[in-house]
mmCIF file of C-alpha atoms and ligand atoms in Angstrom:
data_model
loop_
_atom_site.group_PDB
_atom_site.id
_atom_site.type_symbol
_atom_site.label_atom_id
_atom_site.label_comp_id
_atom_site.label_asym_id
_atom_site.label_seq_id
_atom_site.Cartn_x
_atom_site.Cartn_y
_atom_site.Cartn_z
ATOM 1 C CA MET A 1 0.000 0.000 0.000
ATOM 2 C CA LYS A 2 1.385 3.373 -1.024
ATOM 3 C CA ASN A 3 -1.609 5.691 -1.149
ATOM 4 C CA ILE A 4 -4.229 6.260 1.515
ATOM 5 C CA ALA A 5 -7.068 8.754 1.960
ATOM 6 C CA VAL A 6 -8.992 10.279 4.831
ATOM 7 C CA LEU A 7 -12.537 11.660 5.066
ATOM 8 C CA THR A 8 -14.897 12.996 7.724
ATOM 9 C CA SER A 9 -18.569 12.049 7.599
ATOM 10 C CA GLY A 10 -21.846 12.544 9.479
ATOM 11 C CA GLY A 11 -22.101 15.254 12.131
ATOM 12 C CA ASP A 12 -18.870 17.171 12.638
ATOM 13 C CA ALA A 13 -17.116 16.914 15.994
ATOM 14 C CA PRO A 14 -14.322 18.895 17.661
ATOM 15 C CA GLY A 15 -11.102 16.922 17.304
ATOM 16 C CA MET A 16 -11.757 15.793 13.738
ATOM 17 C CA ASN A 17 -9.084 18.209 12.508
ATOM 18 C CA MET A 18 -6.561 16.766 14.911
ATOM 19 C CA ALA A 19 -7.431 13.291 13.599
ATOM 20 C CA ILE A 20 -6.954 14.439 9.977
ATOM 21 C CA ARG A 21 -3.623 16.010 10.882
ATOM 22 C CA ALA A 22 -2.474 12.866 12.631
ATOM 23 C CA VAL A 23 -3.495 10.658 9.686
ATOM 24 C CA VAL A 24 -1.435 12.850 7.359
ATOM 25 C CA ARG A 25 1.624 13.096 9.615
ATOM 26 C CA SER A 26 1.547 9.465 10.581
ATOM 27 C CA GLY A 27 0.888 8.485 6.959
ATOM 28 C CA PHE A 28 4.042 10.327 5.886
ATOM 29 C CA HIS A 29 5.941 8.577 8.650
ATOM 30 C CA HIS A 30 4.902 5.245 7.103
ATOM 31 C CA GLY A 31 5.836 6.403 3.581
ATOM 32 C CA PHE A 32 2.266 6.880 2.295
ATOM 33 C CA ASN A 33 0.924 9.557 0.010
ATOM 34 C CA VAL A 34 -2.144 10.873 1.815
ATOM 35 C CA TYR A 35 -5.240 12.209 0.045
ATOM 36 C CA GLY A 36 -8.008 14.251 1.610
ATOM 37 C CA VAL A 37 -11.580 13.602 0.501
ATOM 38 C CA TYR A 38 -13.849 16.652 0.788
ATOM 39 C CA ASN A 39 -17.439 16.437 2.114
ATOM 40 C CA GLY A 40 -17.495 12.814 3.186
ATOM 41 C CA PHE A 41 -18.804 10.046 0.948
ATOM 42 C CA LYS A 42 -20.356 12.667 -1.343
ATOM 43 C CA GLY A 43 -16.900 13.983 -2.223
ATOM 44 C CA LEU A 44 -15.655 10.470 -2.715
ATOM 45 C CA VAL A 45 -18.357 9.852 -5.336
ATOM 46 C CA GLU A 46 -17.928 13.301 -6.921
ATOM 47 C CA ASP A 47 -14.146 12.848 -7.037
ATOM 48 C CA ASP A 48 -13.452 15.785 -4.738
ATOM 49 C CA ILE A 49 -10.114 14.373 -3.658
ATOM 50 C CA LYS A 50 -6.848 16.259 -3.189
ATOM 51 C CA LYS A 51 -3.371 15.303 -2.132
ATOM 52 C CA MET A 52 -2.536 16.471 1.386
ATOM 53 C CA THR A 53 0.726 18.092 2.386
ATOM 54 C CA ARG A 54 2.195 19.052 5.739
ATOM 55 C CA GLU A 55 1.021 22.584 5.033
ATOM 56 C CA THR A 56 -2.625 21.587 4.448
ATOM 57 C CA VAL A 57 -2.781 20.306 8.004
ATOM 58 C CA SER A 58 -0.685 22.913 9.757
ATOM 59 C CA ARG A 59 -2.348 25.136 12.369
ATOM 60 C CA ILE A 60 -5.604 23.154 12.348
ATOM 61 C CA LEU A 61 -5.280 21.067 15.505
ATOM 62 C CA ASN A 62 -7.032 23.616 17.703
ATOM 63 C CA ARG A 63 -9.833 24.353 15.260
ATOM 64 C CA GLY A 64 -13.359 22.973 15.657
ATOM 65 C CA GLY A 65 -15.309 21.470 12.751
ATOM 66 C CA THR A 66 -13.463 19.700 9.967
ATOM 67 C CA ILE A 67 -11.288 21.299 7.274
ATOM 68 C CA LEU A 68 -12.350 18.512 4.900
ATOM 69 C CA GLY A 69 -16.039 19.263 5.369
ATOM 70 C CA SER A 70 -18.660 16.657 6.134
ATOM 71 C CA ALA A 71 -21.946 15.581 4.592
ATOM 72 C CA ARG A 72 -24.948 13.378 5.041
ATOM 73 C CA TYR A 73 -25.367 11.618 1.713
ATOM 74 C CA GLU A 74 -28.167 9.068 1.597
ATOM 75 C CA ALA A 75 -27.344 7.996 -1.969
ATOM 76 C CA PHE A 76 -24.229 6.297 -0.670
ATOM 77 C CA LYS A 77 -26.362 3.380 0.499
ATOM 78 C CA GLN A 78 -26.702 2.284 -3.148
ATOM 79 C CA VAL A 79 -24.035 -0.083 -4.398
ATOM 80 C CA GLU A 80 -23.810 1.581 -7.861
ATOM 81 C CA VAL A 81 -22.988 4.866 -6.112
ATOM 82 C CA GLN A 82 -20.402 3.144 -3.922
ATOM 83 C CA GLN A 83 -18.824 1.658 -7.075
ATOM 84 C CA ARG A 84 -18.198 5.180 -8.390
ATOM 85 C CA ALA A 85 -16.350 5.989 -5.180
ATOM 86 C CA VAL A 86 -14.228 2.869 -5.562
ATOM 87 C CA GLU A 87 -13.379 3.810 -9.161
ATOM 88 C CA ASN A 88 -12.247 7.276 -8.042
ATOM 89 C CA LEU A 89 -9.976 5.731 -5.423
ATOM 90 C CA LYS A 90 -8.624 3.003 -7.705
ATOM 91 C CA ARG A 91 -7.767 5.530 -10.424
ATOM 92 C CA ARG A 92 -5.331 7.074 -7.935
ATOM 93 C CA ASN A 93 -4.175 3.686 -6.621
ATOM 94 C CA ILE A 94 -5.613 4.498 -3.217
ATOM 95 C CA ASP A 95 -6.112 1.206 -1.363
ATOM 96 C CA GLY A 96 -6.615 2.444 2.186
ATOM 97 C CA LEU A 97 -9.198 4.843 3.607
ATOM 98 C CA ILE A 98 -9.634 6.282 7.077
ATOM 99 C CA VAL A 99 -13.265 7.195 7.795
ATOM 100 C CA ILE A 100 -13.872 9.509 10.758
ATOM 101 C CA GLY A 101 -17.528 9.633 11.804
ATOM 102 C CA GLY A 102 -20.361 7.861 13.566
ATOM 103 C CA ASP A 103 -22.019 4.502 13.073
ATOM 104 C CA GLY A 104 -23.704 5.547 9.794
ATOM 105 C CA SER A 105 -20.273 6.368 8.415
ATOM 106 C CA PHE A 106 -18.988 3.016 9.641
ATOM 107 C CA ARG A 107 -21.706 1.319 7.532
ATOM 108 C CA GLY A 108 -20.504 3.182 4.458
ATOM 109 C CA ALA A 109 -16.917 2.138 5.265
ATOM 110 C CA ARG A 110 -17.969 -1.477 5.691
ATOM 111 C CA ASP A 111 -19.553 -1.459 2.221
ATOM 112 C CA LEU A 112 -16.433 0.082 0.685
ATOM 113 C CA HIS A 113 -14.328 -2.522 2.422
ATOM 114 C CA THR A 114 -16.460 -5.247 0.864
ATOM 115 C CA LEU A 115 -15.756 -3.624 -2.522
ATOM 116 C CA GLY A 116 -11.997 -3.918 -1.985
ATOM 117 C CA ILE A 117 -10.904 -0.720 -0.190
ATOM 118 C CA GLN A 118 -9.134 -1.290 3.127
ATOM 119 C CA CYS A 119 -11.125 0.891 5.499
ATOM 120 C CA ILE A 120 -10.348 1.939 9.052
ATOM 121 C CA CYS A 121 -13.021 3.739 11.093
ATOM 122 C CA LEU A 122 -12.346 6.270 13.839
ATOM 123 C CA PRO A 123 -15.289 7.184 16.100
ATOM 124 C CA GLY A 124 -15.847 10.926 15.697
ATOM 125 C CA THR A 125 -19.150 12.193 17.110
ATOM 126 C CA ILE A 126 -20.155 14.361 20.054
ATOM 127 C CA ASP A 127 -22.882 11.892 21.063
ATOM 128 C CA ASN A 128 -20.596 9.178 22.483
ATOM 129 C CA ASP A 129 -23.035 6.652 21.037
ATOM 130 C CA ILE A 130 -20.490 4.169 19.694
ATOM 131 C CA ALA A 131 -20.380 0.971 21.748
ATOM 132 C CA SER A 132 -16.917 -0.110 20.564
ATOM 133 C CA THR A 133 -15.154 2.741 22.359
ATOM 134 C CA ASP A 134 -15.368 4.218 25.850
ATOM 135 C CA TYR A 135 -15.242 7.717 24.395
ATOM 136 C CA THR A 136 -15.671 9.205 20.941
ATOM 137 C CA ILE A 137 -13.660 12.093 19.507
ATOM 138 C CA GLY A 138 -15.560 15.305 20.322
ATOM 139 C CA PHE A 139 -17.613 14.074 23.258
ATOM 140 C CA PHE A 140 -15.675 15.781 26.040
ATOM 141 C CA THR A 141 -15.455 19.077 24.187
ATOM 142 C CA ALA A 142 -19.227 19.075 23.625
ATOM 143 C CA LEU A 143 -19.708 18.126 27.261
ATOM 144 C CA ASN A 144 -17.559 21.057 28.402
ATOM 145 C CA THR A 145 -19.616 23.380 26.203
ATOM 146 C CA ALA A 146 -22.863 22.050 27.664
ATOM 147 C CA VAL A 147 -21.545 22.358 31.219
ATOM 148 C CA GLU A 148 -20.303 25.903 30.678
ATOM 149 C CA SER A 149 -23.702 26.895 29.252
ATOM 150 C CA ILE A 150 -25.707 25.269 32.058
ATOM 151 C CA ASP A 151 -23.451 26.896 34.684
ATOM 152 C CA LYS A 152 -24.370 30.228 33.145
ATOM 153 C CA LEU A 153 -28.067 29.351 33.173
ATOM 154 C CA ARG A 154 -27.773 28.472 36.840
ATOM 155 C CA ASP A 155 -26.421 31.918 37.631
ATOM 156 C CA THR A 156 -29.493 33.588 36.236
ATOM 157 C CA SER A 157 -31.926 30.961 37.443
ATOM 158 C CA PHE A 158 -30.520 31.352 40.992
ATOM 159 C CA SER A 159 -30.943 35.112 40.850
ATOM 160 C CA HIS A 160 -34.592 34.842 39.825
ATOM 161 C CA GLN A 161 -35.438 31.654 41.732
ATOM 162 C CA ARG A 162 -36.287 29.679 38.640
ATOM 163 C CA CYS A 163 -36.249 26.168 37.326
ATOM 164 C CA SER A 164 -34.308 25.566 34.092
ATOM 165 C CA VAL A 165 -35.161 22.739 31.723
ATOM 166 C CA VAL A 166 -32.199 22.264 29.391
ATOM 167 C CA GLU A 167 -32.139 20.077 26.310
ATOM 168 C CA VAL A 168 -28.744 18.737 25.245
ATOM 169 C CA MET A 169 -27.762 16.665 22.197
ATOM 170 C CA GLY A 170 -27.019 12.944 22.162
ATOM 171 C CA ARG A 171 -29.401 11.460 19.603
ATOM 172 C CA HIS A 172 -30.285 8.091 21.136
ATOM 173 C CA CYS A 173 -27.547 8.153 23.761
ATOM 174 C CA GLY A 174 -27.872 9.828 27.162
ATOM 175 C CA ASP A 175 -24.166 10.291 27.904
ATOM 176 C CA LEU A 176 -24.065 14.031 27.215
ATOM 177 C CA ALA A 177 -27.077 14.599 29.484
ATOM 178 C CA LEU A 178 -25.783 12.224 32.153
ATOM 179 C CA TYR A 179 -22.239 13.601 32.342
ATOM 180 C CA ALA A 180 -23.497 17.190 32.076
ATOM 181 C CA GLY A 181 -26.086 16.470 34.790
ATOM 182 C CA ILE A 182 -23.397 15.205 37.164
ATOM 183 C CA SER A 183 -21.056 18.092 36.306
ATOM 184 C CA VAL A 184 -23.604 20.822 37.034
ATOM 185 C CA GLY A 185 -25.335 19.118 39.959
ATOM 186 C CA SER A 186 -28.597 18.824 38.052
ATOM 187 C CA GLU A 187 -31.652 17.963 40.147
ATOM 188 C CA PHE A 188 -33.028 15.570 37.542
ATOM 189 C CA ILE A 189 -31.935 14.058 34.238
ATOM 190 C CA VAL A 190 -33.955 12.403 31.514
ATOM 191 C CA THR A 191 -32.130 10.216 28.998
ATOM 192 C CA PRO A 192 -33.074 7.400 26.620
ATOM 193 C CA GLU A 193 -31.650 5.033 29.236
ATOM 194 C CA THR A 194 -33.754 6.373 32.124
ATOM 195 C CA GLY A 195 -36.876 6.852 30.012
ATOM 196 C CA TYR A 196 -39.228 9.797 30.544
ATOM 197 C CA ASN A 197 -41.853 9.899 33.226
ATOM 198 C CA LYS A 198 -43.398 13.353 33.251
ATOM 199 C CA GLN A 199 -44.950 13.098 36.714
ATOM 200 C CA GLN A 200 -41.702 11.802 38.226
ATOM 201 C CA THR A 201 -39.854 14.762 36.709
ATOM 202 C CA ILE A 202 -42.399 17.241 38.088
ATOM 203 C CA ASP A 203 -42.248 15.559 41.522
ATOM 204 C CA ALA A 204 -38.441 15.902 41.602
ATOM 205 C CA VAL A 205 -38.742 19.604 40.844
ATOM 206 C CA LYS A 206 -41.448 19.901 43.533
ATOM 207 C CA THR A 207 -39.135 18.329 46.133
ATOM 208 C CA SER A 208 -36.429 20.799 45.193
ATOM 209 C CA TYR A 209 -38.883 23.728 45.377
ATOM 210 C CA GLN A 210 -40.232 22.630 48.752
ATOM 211 C CA ARG A 211 -36.661 22.683 50.075
ATOM 212 C CA ASN A 212 -36.605 26.340 49.168
ATOM 213 C CA LYS A 213 -33.922 25.851 46.543
ATOM 214 C CA ARG A 214 -33.446 29.047 44.588
ATOM 215 C CA HIS A 215 -32.580 27.161 41.432
ATOM 216 C CA THR A 216 -33.340 23.803 39.924
ATOM 217 C CA VAL A 217 -31.930 22.298 36.740
ATOM 218 C CA VAL A 218 -33.450 19.483 34.725
ATOM 219 C CA VAL A 219 -31.257 18.162 31.888
ATOM 220 C CA VAL A 220 -32.888 16.159 29.113
ATOM 221 C CA THR A 221 -31.610 14.386 26.007
ATOM 222 C CA GLU A 222 -32.961 15.699 22.709
ATOM 223 C CA HIS A 223 -35.939 14.033 20.954
ATOM 224 C CA MET A 224 -37.452 12.764 24.206
ATOM 225 C CA VAL A 225 -39.433 15.481 25.873
ATOM 226 C CA ASP A 226 -41.641 18.355 24.796
ATOM 227 C CA ILE A 227 -39.746 20.729 27.071
ATOM 228 C CA ASN A 228 -42.185 23.607 26.679
ATOM 229 C CA ASP A 229 -45.052 21.370 27.742
ATOM 230 C CA LEU A 230 -42.976 20.108 30.689
ATOM 231 C CA ALA A 231 -42.070 23.652 31.742
ATOM 232 C CA LYS A 232 -45.735 24.688 31.593
ATOM 233 C CA SER A 233 -46.764 21.745 33.756
ATOM 234 C CA ILE A 234 -44.001 22.429 36.300
ATOM 235 C CA GLN A 235 -45.100 26.013 36.537
ATOM 236 C CA GLU A 236 -48.780 25.056 36.971
ATOM 237 C CA GLU A 237 -48.284 22.165 39.397
ATOM 238 C CA VAL A 238 -45.307 23.372 41.428
ATOM 239 C CA GLY A 239 -45.614 27.110 41.092
ATOM 240 C CA TYR A 240 -41.918 27.332 40.168
ATOM 241 C CA GLU A 241 -41.172 29.803 37.392
ATOM 242 C CA THR A 242 -39.622 27.627 34.693
ATOM 243 C CA ARG A 243 -37.644 28.440 31.538
ATOM 244 C CA THR A 244 -36.502 26.172 28.721
ATOM 245 C CA THR A 245 -33.240 26.226 26.773
ATOM 246 C CA VAL A 246 -32.219 24.118 23.789
ATOM 247 C CA LEU A 247 -28.427 24.183 23.575
ATOM 248 C CA GLY A 248 -28.476 22.881 19.987
ATOM 249 C CA HIS A 249 -25.600 23.063 17.539
ATOM 250 C CA VAL A 250 -23.470 25.290 19.725
ATOM 251 C CA GLN A 251 -22.446 21.997 21.361
ATOM 252 C CA ARG A 252 -20.807 20.843 18.126
ATOM 253 C CA GLY A 253 -18.457 23.796 17.766
ATOM 254 C CA GLY A 254 -15.434 25.209 19.482
ATOM 255 C CA THR A 255 -11.821 24.395 20.014
ATOM 256 C CA PRO A 256 -11.281 20.732 20.939
ATOM 257 C CA SER A 257 -10.344 19.936 24.525
ATOM 258 C CA ALA A 258 -6.892 18.531 25.252
ATOM 259 C CA PHE A 259 -8.443 15.112 25.865
ATOM 260 C CA ASP A 260 -10.143 15.101 22.458
ATOM 261 C CA ARG A 261 -6.922 16.165 20.773
ATOM 262 C CA VAL A 262 -4.957 13.347 22.381
ATOM 263 C CA LEU A 263 -7.727 10.825 21.657
ATOM 264 C CA ALA A 264 -7.930 11.916 18.019
ATOM 265 C CA ALA A 265 -4.168 11.839 17.518
ATOM 266 C CA GLU A 266 -3.717 8.437 19.123
ATOM 267 C CA MET A 267 -6.670 6.826 17.357
ATOM 268 C CA ALA A 268 -5.502 8.168 14.002
ATOM 269 C CA GLU A 269 -1.974 6.945 14.581
ATOM 270 C CA TYR A 270 -3.341 3.523 15.560
ATOM 271 C CA GLY A 271 -5.492 3.392 12.409
ATOM 272 C CA VAL A 272 -2.664 4.324 10.060
ATOM 273 C CA GLU A 273 -0.466 1.737 11.739
ATOM 274 C CA LEU A 274 -3.114 -0.916 10.952
ATOM 275 C CA LEU A 275 -3.152 0.142 7.292
ATOM 276 C CA SER A 276 0.648 0.022 7.195
ATOM 277 C CA ARG A 277 0.373 -3.647 8.174
ATOM 278 C CA GLY A 278 -2.166 -4.255 5.408
ATOM 279 C CA ILE A 279 -5.055 -4.528 7.872
ATOM 280 C CA GLY A 280 -8.453 -2.984 7.066
ATOM 281 C CA GLY A 281 -12.116 -3.432 7.914
ATOM 282 C CA ARG A 282 -11.562 -2.344 11.526
ATOM 283 C CA VAL A 283 -12.960 0.185 13.968
ATOM 284 C CA VAL A 284 -10.560 1.755 16.483
ATOM 285 C CA GLY A 285 -11.749 2.175 20.057
ATOM 286 C CA LEU A 286 -10.481 3.233 23.472
ATOM 287 C CA ARG A 287 -10.883 0.603 26.186
ATOM 288 C CA GLY A 288 -9.690 1.755 29.568
ATOM 289 C CA MET A 289 -6.175 3.025 28.913
ATOM 290 C CA ASP A 290 -5.636 1.022 25.724
ATOM 291 C CA TYR A 291 -6.638 1.258 22.106
ATOM 292 C CA LYS A 292 -8.243 -1.765 20.500
ATOM 293 C CA ASP A 293 -9.672 -2.597 17.095
ATOM 294 C CA TYR A 294 -12.766 -4.546 16.135
ATOM 295 C CA GLY A 295 -14.279 -5.822 12.891
ATOM 296 C CA ILE A 296 -16.690 -3.210 11.524
ATOM 297 C CA ASP A 297 -19.729 -5.504 11.741
ATOM 298 C CA GLU A 298 -18.727 -6.619 15.222
ATOM 299 C CA ALA A 299 -18.449 -2.982 16.332
ATOM 300 C CA LEU A 300 -21.800 -2.114 14.770
ATOM 301 C CA THR A 301 -23.614 -4.874 16.635
ATOM 302 C CA MET A 302 -22.099 -4.087 20.046
ATOM 303 C CA LYS A 303 -24.489 -2.717 22.647
ATOM 304 C CA LYS A 304 -23.500 0.216 24.785
ATOM 305 C CA THR A 305 -23.657 -0.650 28.452
ATOM 306 C CA ILE A 306 -25.299 1.837 30.771
ATOM 307 C CA SER A 307 -23.214 3.034 33.655
ATOM 308 C CA ARG A 308 -25.722 2.396 36.421
ATOM 309 C CA LYS A 309 -23.249 3.726 38.947
ATOM 310 C CA ARG A 310 -23.289 7.110 37.252
ATOM 311 C CA TYR A 311 -27.092 7.240 37.199
ATOM 312 C CA GLY A 312 -27.075 6.368 40.901
ATOM 313 C CA ILE A 313 -24.700 9.233 41.602
ATOM 314 C CA VAL A 314 -27.120 11.832 40.211
ATOM 315 C CA GLY A 315 -29.858 10.811 42.634
ATOM 316 C CA ARG A 316 -27.577 10.539 45.649
ATOM 317 C CA LEU A 317 -25.820 13.851 45.145
ATOM 318 C CA VAL A 318 -29.044 15.752 44.869
ATOM 319 C CA HIS A 319 -31.408 14.371 47.464
HETATM 320 P P1 ATP B 1 -23.362 11.128 13.658
HETATM 321 O O1 ATP B 1 -23.298 10.152 14.785
HETATM 322 O O2 ATP B 1 -22.615 12.371 13.951
HETATM 323 O O3 ATP B 1 -24.745 11.385 13.147
HETATM 324 P P2 ATP B 1 -23.010 9.260 11.492
HETATM 325 O O4 ATP B 1 -21.793 8.807 10.761
HETATM 326 O O5 ATP B 1 -23.761 8.210 12.253
HETATM 327 O O6 ATP B 1 -22.547 10.461 12.415
HETATM 328 P P3 ATP B 1 -25.047 9.367 9.440
HETATM 329 O O7 ATP B 1 -25.732 10.522 8.812
HETATM 330 O O8 ATP B 1 -25.850 8.285 10.038
HETATM 331 O O9 ATP B 1 -24.003 9.993 10.474
HETATM 332 O O10 ATP B 1 -24.114 8.686 8.331
HETATM 333 C C1 ATP B 1 -23.167 9.452 7.598
HETATM 334 C C2 ATP B 1 -23.168 9.003 6.157
HETATM 335 O O11 ATP B 1 -22.734 7.629 6.089
HETATM 336 C C3 ATP B 1 -24.523 9.004 5.480
HETATM 337 O O12 ATP B 1 -24.919 10.284 5.051
HETATM 338 C C4 ATP B 1 -24.252 8.069 4.305
HETATM 339 O O13 ATP B 1 -23.492 8.720 3.306
HETATM 340 C C5 ATP B 1 -23.348 6.995 4.958
HETATM 341 N N1 ATP B 1 -24.171 5.852 5.415
HETATM 342 C C6 ATP B 1 -25.007 5.812 6.476
HETATM 343 N N2 ATP B 1 -25.622 4.616 6.577
HETATM 344 C C7 ATP B 1 -25.159 3.872 5.545
HETATM 345 C C8 ATP B 1 -25.415 2.542 5.083
HETATM 346 N N3 ATP B 1 -26.282 1.747 5.702
HETATM 347 N N4 ATP B 1 -24.744 2.107 3.993
HETATM 348 C C9 ATP B 1 -23.873 2.914 3.351
HETATM 349 N N5 ATP B 1 -23.592 4.184 3.730
HETATM 350 C C10 ATP B 1 -24.225 4.667 4.789
#
């Protein structure tokens, strides 16, 4: 193998640039030419592929987003479309591809691997919803952003004696809400893992109000709760003035934390090393203090285990 490529796909995440940089630098170390594919699988199909140099990746490690751009490109699920991507790679004698993204991107990589391109997947998503790694690239930066924002909300909600219902991202994974909830001392969290019980949520706020707390924070994972309806009910039943905030895409941006930079660099280095040994079709993950790799299908079928201990902590710290 002499030529490899790298792309970012799905939702962008802080730390993706560090991963791109590390693929390029580490690729050079192994004697590869490294190509950058712009806008994910879409760019691969549209032949938006350029050779990377040291200069193309200089001064990017502290930048959020991805210099290569990302895309959601449904058409890539069709094998004829995937074939066009393979042709574009083969024309340049590119045999290895590093795909940085979430589980959807891993599916695309698996299909490309079946069509003869050695693919390595790096988990890059703020949601931390990939079971084959303890942490994904971008998660801790997004968490810090959420925590900083909720801290600020607490300041104002304390001053006015209010309850704040805050919606954070996470898709179908409650980690952002759970870790943010612990970090800010939230009175109640609602995640896909806990499920949503409206009355239970209102009762928790009531308990807090009856203790004369000047501020109460409820953190919820997106797509689970009609937060305006919840706020209205809290106000009516508890008498606690309640405001809602959707943190939204602000959680995706910003300079990556040191942890995400190290994670991105080490995962990328690990992935390139696999390609240098002629190994593809793998997903890189962090397990404890070590990096591991798994078959793409194996990684995709893994189930994320819920940290019951962490959920227990929320309840015990508050009540
Ligand atoms: P995030 O977790 O940030 O949403 P993701 O990688 O899971 O990231 P998706 O939108 O699910 O984001 O997938 C990214 C892209 O991967 C899709 O737009 C599509 O191009 C490709 N993809 C997703 N699923 C498949 C599939 N089953 N087969 C082939 N390609 C796929």
